[in-house]
Short mmCIF file of C-alpha atoms and ligand atoms in Angstrom, two decimals:
data_model
loop_
_atom_site.label_atom_id
_atom_site.label_comp_id
_atom_site.label_asym_id
_atom_site.label_seq_id
_atom_site.Cartn_x
_atom_site.Cartn_y
_atom_site.Cartn_z
CA MET A 190 -65.28 -41.43 47.56
CA LEU A 191 -62.62 -41.24 44.91
CA THR A 192 -59.76 -38.82 45.56
CA ILE A 193 -57.64 -37.54 42.69
CA VAL A 194 -54.58 -35.43 43.47
CA VAL A 195 -53.14 -33.39 40.62
CA LYS A 196 -50.08 -31.18 40.53
CA ASP A 197 -51.52 -27.69 40.48
CA TYR A 198 -54.49 -25.43 39.81
CA ARG A 199 -54.00 -25.59 36.06
CA GLU A 200 -54.15 -29.37 35.97
CA LEU A 201 -57.12 -29.34 38.35
CA SER A 202 -59.04 -27.01 36.03
CA GLU A 203 -58.27 -29.10 32.96
CA LYS A 204 -59.27 -32.32 34.65
CA ALA A 205 -62.48 -30.77 36.05
CA ALA A 206 -63.44 -29.50 32.59
CA ALA A 207 -62.68 -32.95 31.17
CA VAL A 208 -65.04 -34.56 33.72
CA VAL A 209 -67.83 -32.15 32.73
CA ALA A 210 -67.12 -32.64 29.01
CA GLY A 211 -67.13 -36.42 29.48
CA ALA A 212 -70.50 -36.29 31.22
CA LEU A 213 -71.83 -34.12 28.39
CA LYS A 214 -70.67 -36.60 25.78
CA GLY A 215 -72.62 -39.31 27.58
CA ASN A 216 -75.69 -37.09 27.95
CA PRO A 217 -75.99 -33.91 25.86
CA ALA A 218 -79.07 -32.92 27.89
CA LEU A 219 -77.13 -33.05 31.14
CA VAL A 220 -78.53 -31.40 34.28
CA LEU A 221 -75.47 -29.69 35.66
CA GLY A 222 -75.09 -28.28 39.16
CA LEU A 223 -72.63 -25.41 39.23
CA ALA A 224 -70.49 -23.58 41.76
CA THR A 225 -68.97 -20.11 41.92
CA GLY A 226 -65.91 -18.78 43.77
CA SER A 227 -62.31 -18.60 42.55
CA THR A 228 -61.78 -22.36 42.31
CA PRO A 229 -63.95 -23.19 39.28
CA GLU A 230 -63.03 -20.03 37.31
CA SER A 231 -60.41 -21.72 35.13
CA MET A 232 -62.61 -24.79 34.70
CA TYR A 233 -65.19 -22.49 33.11
CA ALA A 234 -62.51 -20.89 30.91
CA ARG A 235 -61.44 -24.33 29.77
CA LEU A 236 -65.05 -25.35 29.03
CA VAL A 237 -65.43 -22.18 26.94
CA ASP A 238 -62.29 -23.23 25.01
CA LEU A 239 -63.74 -26.70 24.43
CA TYR A 240 -66.96 -25.11 23.15
CA ARG A 241 -65.02 -22.84 20.78
CA GLN A 242 -63.14 -25.87 19.46
CA ASN A 243 -66.52 -27.53 18.77
CA THR A 244 -65.70 -30.29 21.23
CA VAL A 245 -68.77 -29.69 23.41
CA SER A 246 -72.17 -28.05 23.13
CA PHE A 247 -74.30 -26.76 25.99
CA ALA A 248 -77.38 -26.22 23.83
CA ARG A 249 -79.45 -28.85 25.64
CA VAL A 250 -77.84 -28.51 29.08
CA ARG A 251 -79.81 -27.22 32.06
CA THR A 252 -77.89 -25.71 34.94
CA PHE A 253 -78.64 -25.11 38.61
CA ASN A 254 -76.23 -23.07 40.68
CA LEU A 255 -75.62 -23.93 44.29
CA ASP A 256 -76.24 -20.52 45.75
CA GLU A 257 -76.72 -16.78 45.39
CA TYR A 258 -76.46 -13.86 47.79
CA ALA A 259 -79.88 -12.82 49.09
CA TYR A 260 -81.46 -9.59 47.81
CA ILE A 261 -78.53 -8.74 45.54
CA PRO A 262 -79.51 -7.26 42.15
CA ALA A 263 -78.63 -9.64 39.26
CA GLY A 264 -76.67 -6.82 37.57
CA ASN A 265 -74.46 -6.30 40.62
CA PRO A 266 -70.96 -7.47 39.63
CA GLN A 267 -70.66 -9.31 42.98
CA SER A 268 -73.76 -11.41 42.35
CA TYR A 269 -73.27 -15.03 41.38
CA THR A 270 -75.70 -14.42 38.51
CA TYR A 271 -73.23 -11.88 37.11
CA TYR A 272 -70.27 -14.19 37.78
CA MET A 273 -71.89 -17.04 35.83
CA LYS A 274 -72.67 -14.83 32.85
CA LYS A 275 -69.22 -13.30 32.83
CA ASN A 276 -67.27 -16.54 33.29
CA PHE A 277 -69.42 -19.00 31.39
CA PHE A 278 -72.98 -18.46 30.15
CA ASP A 279 -72.23 -15.48 27.88
CA HIS A 280 -69.50 -17.41 26.03
CA VAL A 281 -71.21 -20.71 25.20
CA ASP A 282 -74.37 -21.84 23.38
CA ILE A 283 -76.41 -22.39 26.54
CA ASN A 284 -80.05 -21.31 26.48
CA PRO A 285 -80.38 -18.58 29.16
CA ALA A 286 -83.84 -19.94 29.98
CA TYR A 287 -82.18 -23.23 30.97
CA THR A 288 -79.88 -21.59 33.54
CA HIS A 289 -81.03 -21.28 37.15
CA LEU A 290 -79.77 -19.58 40.30
CA PRO A 291 -81.70 -19.26 43.58
CA ALA A 292 -81.94 -15.48 43.23
CA CYS A 293 -84.43 -13.60 45.36
CA GLY A 294 -84.98 -9.84 45.40
CA ARG A 295 -87.40 -9.48 48.31
CA LYS A 296 -87.63 -10.93 51.83
CA GLU A 297 -91.32 -11.77 51.25
CA ASP A 298 -90.39 -14.08 48.37
CA VAL A 299 -87.74 -16.24 50.09
CA LYS A 300 -89.99 -19.20 50.85
CA LYS A 301 -91.48 -19.21 47.37
CA THR A 302 -88.02 -18.93 45.75
CA CYS A 303 -86.66 -21.84 47.78
CA SER A 304 -89.54 -24.22 47.14
CA ALA A 305 -89.72 -23.25 43.46
CA TYR A 306 -85.99 -24.01 43.14
CA GLU A 307 -86.47 -27.49 44.57
CA SER A 308 -89.42 -28.09 42.22
CA GLU A 309 -87.44 -26.92 39.19
CA ILE A 310 -84.60 -29.31 40.01
CA GLU A 311 -87.07 -32.12 40.47
CA SER A 312 -88.90 -31.46 37.20
CA ALA A 313 -85.55 -31.38 35.40
CA GLY A 314 -85.12 -34.97 36.63
CA GLY A 315 -82.59 -34.16 39.36
CA ILE A 316 -78.97 -33.08 39.07
CA ASP A 317 -76.76 -35.44 37.06
CA LEU A 318 -73.42 -33.87 37.98
CA GLN A 319 -72.88 -31.35 40.77
CA VAL A 320 -69.65 -29.36 40.82
CA LEU A 321 -68.71 -28.15 44.31
CA GLY A 322 -66.10 -25.84 45.76
CA LEU A 323 -65.08 -25.99 49.41
CA GLY A 324 -65.17 -23.26 52.02
CA VAL A 325 -62.17 -22.88 54.35
CA ASN A 326 -64.54 -23.89 57.14
CA GLY A 327 -65.72 -26.96 55.23
CA HIS A 328 -68.92 -25.48 53.86
CA ILE A 329 -70.39 -26.65 50.57
CA GLY A 330 -72.70 -24.29 48.72
CA PHE A 331 -73.42 -21.98 51.64
CA ASN A 332 -74.23 -24.81 54.08
CA GLU A 333 -72.27 -23.52 57.04
CA PRO A 334 -70.98 -25.61 59.97
CA GLY A 335 -73.36 -25.68 62.93
CA PRO A 336 -75.41 -27.90 65.22
CA HIS A 337 -77.60 -28.95 62.32
CA LEU A 338 -77.74 -28.74 58.57
CA GLN A 339 -80.78 -28.01 56.43
CA VAL A 340 -81.99 -30.49 53.87
CA LYS A 341 -83.51 -28.31 51.15
CA THR A 342 -82.87 -24.96 49.52
CA HIS A 343 -83.02 -22.29 52.23
CA LEU A 344 -81.99 -18.85 53.40
CA VAL A 345 -78.77 -18.87 55.40
CA THR A 346 -76.83 -16.36 57.48
CA LEU A 347 -73.18 -16.56 56.51
CA ALA A 348 -70.52 -17.57 59.02
CA GLU A 349 -68.04 -14.84 59.99
CA GLU A 350 -65.17 -16.76 58.36
CA THR A 351 -67.14 -16.96 55.10
CA VAL A 352 -67.84 -13.22 55.14
CA GLU A 353 -64.14 -12.68 55.74
CA ALA A 354 -63.05 -15.15 53.01
CA ASN A 355 -65.45 -13.62 50.48
CA SER A 356 -64.59 -10.03 51.37
CA ARG A 357 -61.72 -10.22 48.86
CA PHE A 358 -64.32 -9.80 46.13
CA PHE A 359 -65.69 -6.62 47.72
CA ASP A 360 -64.20 -3.21 48.57
CA SER A 361 -64.63 -3.88 52.29
CA PRO A 362 -65.99 -6.69 54.55
CA GLY A 363 -68.93 -4.40 55.39
CA GLN A 364 -70.17 -4.76 51.81
CA VAL A 365 -70.36 -8.57 51.83
CA PRO A 366 -74.01 -9.65 51.97
CA ARG A 367 -74.73 -11.42 55.28
CA GLN A 368 -77.34 -13.76 53.86
CA ALA A 369 -77.61 -16.10 50.92
CA ILE A 370 -79.92 -18.71 49.46
CA THR A 371 -78.29 -22.09 49.05
CA MET A 372 -79.21 -25.59 48.01
CA GLY A 373 -79.54 -27.70 51.15
CA MET A 374 -77.40 -30.70 52.03
CA GLY A 375 -80.16 -33.02 50.79
CA THR A 376 -80.37 -31.16 47.48
CA ILE A 377 -76.63 -31.62 47.01
CA MET A 378 -76.50 -35.21 48.24
CA GLN A 379 -79.26 -36.20 45.80
CA ALA A 380 -77.07 -35.32 42.81
CA LYS A 381 -76.25 -38.50 40.93
CA LYS A 382 -72.57 -37.60 40.73
CA ILE A 383 -70.55 -35.03 42.69
CA LEU A 384 -67.23 -33.41 41.78
CA LEU A 385 -65.64 -31.43 44.61
CA LEU A 386 -62.76 -29.12 43.69
CA ALA A 387 -60.22 -27.69 46.12
CA SER A 388 -57.00 -25.87 45.40
CA GLY A 389 -54.32 -24.29 47.54
CA ARG A 390 -52.91 -24.61 51.03
CA ALA A 391 -55.77 -22.64 52.64
CA LYS A 392 -58.10 -25.57 51.89
CA ALA A 393 -55.78 -28.33 53.19
CA GLY A 394 -57.31 -28.45 56.70
CA ALA A 395 -60.89 -28.65 55.44
CA VAL A 396 -59.90 -31.26 52.83
CA GLU A 397 -58.23 -33.46 55.44
CA LYS A 398 -61.24 -33.32 57.79
CA ALA A 399 -63.73 -33.83 54.94
CA LEU A 400 -61.93 -36.93 53.69
CA ASN A 401 -60.56 -38.52 56.85
CA GLY A 402 -62.59 -37.08 59.69
CA ARG A 403 -65.89 -38.14 61.18
CA VAL A 404 -69.09 -37.19 59.39
CA THR A 405 -70.20 -34.12 61.27
CA THR A 406 -72.38 -31.04 60.85
CA ALA A 407 -69.33 -29.12 62.09
CA LEU A 408 -67.81 -29.82 58.67
CA PRO A 409 -70.56 -30.10 56.04
CA ALA A 410 -68.24 -31.47 53.31
CA SER A 411 -67.64 -34.57 55.49
CA PHE A 412 -71.12 -35.75 54.43
CA LEU A 413 -69.72 -36.42 50.97
CA GLN A 414 -68.17 -39.56 52.48
CA LEU A 415 -71.74 -40.93 52.44
CA HIS A 416 -72.32 -40.21 48.76
CA ARG A 417 -72.28 -43.11 46.29
CA ASP A 418 -70.43 -41.33 43.51
CA ALA A 419 -68.37 -38.43 44.80
CA THR A 420 -64.99 -37.52 43.35
CA VAL A 421 -62.66 -35.15 45.18
CA LEU A 422 -60.28 -33.43 42.79
CA ILE A 423 -57.54 -31.51 44.58
CA ASP A 424 -54.11 -30.14 43.87
CA GLU A 425 -50.96 -31.02 45.80
CA GLU A 426 -51.23 -27.97 48.07
CA ALA A 427 -54.81 -28.81 49.07
CA ALA A 428 -53.69 -32.43 49.64
CA ASN A 429 -50.85 -31.29 51.87
CA LEU A 430 -52.32 -32.67 55.12
CA LEU A 431 -53.58 -35.99 53.80
C1 GLP B 99 -68.15 -19.53 48.56
C2 GLP B 99 -69.31 -20.26 47.82
C3 GLP B 99 -69.01 -21.70 47.67
C4 GLP B 99 -67.59 -21.85 47.22
C5 GLP B 99 -66.67 -21.52 48.38
C6 GLP B 99 -65.21 -21.54 48.04
O1 GLP B 99 -68.55 -18.90 49.70
N1 GLP B 99 -70.59 -20.11 48.38
O2 GLP B 99 -69.93 -22.29 46.76
O3 GLP B 99 -67.34 -23.16 46.82
O4 GLP B 99 -67.06 -20.33 49.00
O5 GLP B 99 -64.83 -20.44 47.28
P1 GLP B 99 -63.41 -20.30 46.60
O6 GLP B 99 -63.40 -21.27 45.48
O7 GLP B 99 -63.39 -18.87 46.11
O8 GLP B 99 -62.41 -20.58 47.62
#
């Protein structure tokens, strides 16, 4: 695992966008795994800038997002589908048909949605570069700490600390969806290259355990230590406990 510490959030976002742009230069038909949350927001803004400057094109790129809240309408401003359109897809030349999120409207369709998502990733040839954020409890995607982790895309009940952390995007904690569909740990670990982003002091504990601790289901990001090509890009505050 390669760890890169940069000064602040701005530098982190620029560097993250540069990694994505570099991968795109090498392969214009890149299969890109994407994350939501506050951390990658400026990376997306920077990628939009690079597109506007004609430095990159997303015309042949296919994307697969890590996760989506279960049963949330796509038009709901809290959905990750909405987030991706607002922060990225609507501002670049990506083909909407090439963008994927594990969205599911009805309980009856969960199984079908999850297995179809895995098949779509597989028929795209697998994920070339997966961008990850990091939960304060060490989750990646929505793979929450627990006695075991699931391998493939699945329905998950969110941990209390995740509901609390994500409640800042909602009017009240009661409005945060309690369930989500997420890529599994195997789906993530099969990506050819992984770029984990973490910024700010709140992430320092999870970063330290993920990088230096034992590999444990109690901290899903620790599994990245087993990946062949994972880069951890963090700012000085997130690196505070290293
Ligand atoms: C969310 C998402 C993750 C994200 C993480 C960190 O719950 N499911 O994919 O990486 O939490 O979010 P943030 O970047 O807002 O701290």
